[in-house]
C-alpha positions as protocol buffer text, in pm:
chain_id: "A"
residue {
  index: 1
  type: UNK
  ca { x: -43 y: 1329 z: -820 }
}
residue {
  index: 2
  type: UNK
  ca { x: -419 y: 1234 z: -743 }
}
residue {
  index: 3
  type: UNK
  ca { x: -457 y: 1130 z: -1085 }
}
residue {
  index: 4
  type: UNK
  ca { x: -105 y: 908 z: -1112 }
}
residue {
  index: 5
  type: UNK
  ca { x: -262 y: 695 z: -866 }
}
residue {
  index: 6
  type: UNK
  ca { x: -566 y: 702 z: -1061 }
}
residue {
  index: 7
  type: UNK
  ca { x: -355 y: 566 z: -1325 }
}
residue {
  index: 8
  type: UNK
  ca { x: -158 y: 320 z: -1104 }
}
residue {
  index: 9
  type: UNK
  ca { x: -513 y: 156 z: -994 }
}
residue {
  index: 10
  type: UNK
  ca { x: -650 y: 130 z: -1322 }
}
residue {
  index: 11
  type: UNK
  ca { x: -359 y: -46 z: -1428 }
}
residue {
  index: 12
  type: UNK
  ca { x: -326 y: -250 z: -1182 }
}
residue {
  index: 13
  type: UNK
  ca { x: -741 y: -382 z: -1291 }
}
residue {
  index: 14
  type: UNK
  ca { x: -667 y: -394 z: -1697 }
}
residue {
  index: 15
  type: UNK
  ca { x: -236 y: -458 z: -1736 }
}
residue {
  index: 16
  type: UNK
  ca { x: -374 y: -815 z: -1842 }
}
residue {
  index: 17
  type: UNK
  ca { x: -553 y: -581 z: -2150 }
}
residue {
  index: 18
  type: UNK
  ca { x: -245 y: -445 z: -2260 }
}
residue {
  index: 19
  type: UNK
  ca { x: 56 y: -529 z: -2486 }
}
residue {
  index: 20
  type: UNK
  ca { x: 381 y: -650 z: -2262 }
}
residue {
  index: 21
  type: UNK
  ca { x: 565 y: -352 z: -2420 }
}
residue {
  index: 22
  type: UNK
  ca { x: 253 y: -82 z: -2295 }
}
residue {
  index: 23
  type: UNK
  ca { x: 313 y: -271 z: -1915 }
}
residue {
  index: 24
  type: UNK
  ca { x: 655 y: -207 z: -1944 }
}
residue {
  index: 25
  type: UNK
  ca { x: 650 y: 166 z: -2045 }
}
residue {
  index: 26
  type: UNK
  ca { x: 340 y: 261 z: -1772 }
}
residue {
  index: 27
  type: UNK
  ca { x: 568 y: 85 z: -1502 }
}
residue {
  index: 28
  type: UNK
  ca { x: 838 y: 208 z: -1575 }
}
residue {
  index: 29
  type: UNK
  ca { x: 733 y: 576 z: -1616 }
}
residue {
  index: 30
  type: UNK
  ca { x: 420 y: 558 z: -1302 }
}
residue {
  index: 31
  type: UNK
  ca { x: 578 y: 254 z: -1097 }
}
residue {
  index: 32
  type: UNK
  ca { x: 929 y: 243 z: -1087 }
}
residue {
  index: 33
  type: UNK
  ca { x: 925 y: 652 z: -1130 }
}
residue {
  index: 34
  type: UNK
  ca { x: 1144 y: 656 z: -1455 }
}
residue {
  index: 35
  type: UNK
  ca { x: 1144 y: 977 z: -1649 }
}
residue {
  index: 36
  type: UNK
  ca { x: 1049 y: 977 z: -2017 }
}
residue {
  index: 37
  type: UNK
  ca { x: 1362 y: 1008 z: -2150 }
}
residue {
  index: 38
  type: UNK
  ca { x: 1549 y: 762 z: -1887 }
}
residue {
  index: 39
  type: UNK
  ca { x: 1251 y: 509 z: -2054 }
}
residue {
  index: 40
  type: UNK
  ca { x: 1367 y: 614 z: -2442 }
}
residue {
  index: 41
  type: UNK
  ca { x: 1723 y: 596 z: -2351 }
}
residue {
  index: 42
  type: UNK
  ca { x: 1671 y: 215 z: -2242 }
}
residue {
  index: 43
  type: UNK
  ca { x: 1415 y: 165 z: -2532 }
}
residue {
  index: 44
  type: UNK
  ca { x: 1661 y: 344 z: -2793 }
}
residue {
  index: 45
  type: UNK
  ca { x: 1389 y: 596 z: -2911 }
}
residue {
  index: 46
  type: UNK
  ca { x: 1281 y: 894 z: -2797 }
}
residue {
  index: 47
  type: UNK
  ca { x: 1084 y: 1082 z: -2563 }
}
residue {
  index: 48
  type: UNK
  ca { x: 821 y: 1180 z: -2752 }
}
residue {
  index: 49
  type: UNK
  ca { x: 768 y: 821 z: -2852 }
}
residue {
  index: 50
  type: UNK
  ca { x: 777 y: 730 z: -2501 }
}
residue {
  index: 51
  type: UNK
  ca { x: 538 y: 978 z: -2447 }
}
residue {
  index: 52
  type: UNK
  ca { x: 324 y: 917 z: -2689 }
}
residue {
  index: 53
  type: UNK
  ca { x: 316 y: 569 z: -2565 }
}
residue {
  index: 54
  type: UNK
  ca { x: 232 y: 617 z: -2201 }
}
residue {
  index: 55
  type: UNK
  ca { x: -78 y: 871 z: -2329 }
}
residue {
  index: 56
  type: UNK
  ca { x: -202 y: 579 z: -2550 }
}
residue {
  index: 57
  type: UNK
  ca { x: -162 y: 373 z: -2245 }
}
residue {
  index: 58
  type: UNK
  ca { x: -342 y: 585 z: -2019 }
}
residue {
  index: 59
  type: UNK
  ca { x: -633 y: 706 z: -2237 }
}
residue {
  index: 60
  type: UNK
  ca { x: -700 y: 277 z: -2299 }
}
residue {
  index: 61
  type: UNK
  ca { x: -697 y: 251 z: -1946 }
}
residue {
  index: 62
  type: UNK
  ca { x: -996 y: 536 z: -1933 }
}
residue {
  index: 63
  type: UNK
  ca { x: -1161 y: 343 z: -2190 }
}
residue {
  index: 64
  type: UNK
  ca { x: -1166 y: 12 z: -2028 }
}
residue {
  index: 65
  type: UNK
  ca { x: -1298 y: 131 z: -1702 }
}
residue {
  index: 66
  type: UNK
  ca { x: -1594 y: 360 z: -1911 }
}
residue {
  index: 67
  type: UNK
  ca { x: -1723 y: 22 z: -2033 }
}
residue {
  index: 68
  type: UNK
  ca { x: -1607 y: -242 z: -1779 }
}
residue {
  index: 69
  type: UNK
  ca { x: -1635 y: 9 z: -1414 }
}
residue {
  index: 70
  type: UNK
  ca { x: -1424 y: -290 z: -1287 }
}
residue {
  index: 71
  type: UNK
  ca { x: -1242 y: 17 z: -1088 }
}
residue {
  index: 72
  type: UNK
  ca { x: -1613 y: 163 z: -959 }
}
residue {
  index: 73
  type: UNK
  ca { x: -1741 y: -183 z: -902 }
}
residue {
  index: 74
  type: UNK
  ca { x: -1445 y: -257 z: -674 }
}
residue {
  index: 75
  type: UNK
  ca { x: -1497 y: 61 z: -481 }
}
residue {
  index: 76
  type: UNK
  ca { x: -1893 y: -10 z: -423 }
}
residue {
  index: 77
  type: UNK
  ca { x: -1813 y: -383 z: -271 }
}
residue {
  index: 78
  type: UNK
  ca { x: -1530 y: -233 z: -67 }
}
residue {
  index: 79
  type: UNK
  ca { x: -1827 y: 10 z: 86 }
}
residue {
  index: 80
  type: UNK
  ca { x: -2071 y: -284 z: 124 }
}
residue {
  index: 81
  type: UNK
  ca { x: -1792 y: -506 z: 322 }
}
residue {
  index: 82
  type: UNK
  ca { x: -1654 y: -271 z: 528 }
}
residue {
  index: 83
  type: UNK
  ca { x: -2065 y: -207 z: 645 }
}
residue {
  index: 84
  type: UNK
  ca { x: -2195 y: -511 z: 691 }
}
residue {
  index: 85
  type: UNK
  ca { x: -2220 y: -705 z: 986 }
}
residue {
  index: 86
  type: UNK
  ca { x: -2285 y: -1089 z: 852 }
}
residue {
  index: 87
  type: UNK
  ca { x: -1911 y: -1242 z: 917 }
}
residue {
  index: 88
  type: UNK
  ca { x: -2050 y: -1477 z: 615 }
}
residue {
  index: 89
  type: UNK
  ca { x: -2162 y: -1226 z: 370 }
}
residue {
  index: 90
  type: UNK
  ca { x: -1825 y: -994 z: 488 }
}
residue {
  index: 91
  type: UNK
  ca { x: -1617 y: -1338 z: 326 }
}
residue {
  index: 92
  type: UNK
  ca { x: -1804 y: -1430 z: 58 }
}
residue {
  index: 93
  type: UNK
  ca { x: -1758 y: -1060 z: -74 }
}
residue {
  index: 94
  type: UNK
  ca { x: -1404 y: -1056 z: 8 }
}
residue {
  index: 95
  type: UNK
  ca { x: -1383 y: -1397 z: -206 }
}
residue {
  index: 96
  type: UNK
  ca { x: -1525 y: -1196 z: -475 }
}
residue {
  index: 97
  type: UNK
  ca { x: -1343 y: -864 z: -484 }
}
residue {
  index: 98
  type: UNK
  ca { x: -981 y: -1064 z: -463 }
}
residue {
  index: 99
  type: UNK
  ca { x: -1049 y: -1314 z: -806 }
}
């Protein structure tokens, strides 16, 4: 479960990074809680496929954050805003974090 939403955040950073069809087999299976063979019956193909699919998905996702950290990054500036007292640097990290 810990590592679905693992999943679901990294997504979330890098969908822009992957193929329309790979966003609509990882939300389908993690966000909308579709089973692998519910997906293959929709996509006429199979589970395995689907399966297969959803690993390649997942294990790009691990790659992108090894070389980008966008997903460590994000959790870092979270820590700095929520301690820091400047209203003004508090905003001008928010700015950052939500582009």
């Amino acid at each position: 479960m810990e590592k679905d939403l693992e999943y679901i955040e990294l997504f979330e950073i890098y969908k822009e990074l992957l193929t329309e069809k790979q966003r609509e087999l990882f939300s389908s299976h993690y966000l909308f809680d579709l089973s692998l063979s519910e997906i293959a019956e929709q996509e006429g193909g199979s589970r395995q496929s689907v399966y297969n699919a959803v690993k390649k998905v997942k294990s790009k996702l691990d790659e992108y954050e090894k070389v980008l950290s966008l997903r460590e990054k994000n959790k870092l500036l979270k820590e700095v805003i929520n301690t820091t007292n400047d209203e003004n640097t508090r905003k001008a990290l928010m700015e950052i974090l939500l582009r």
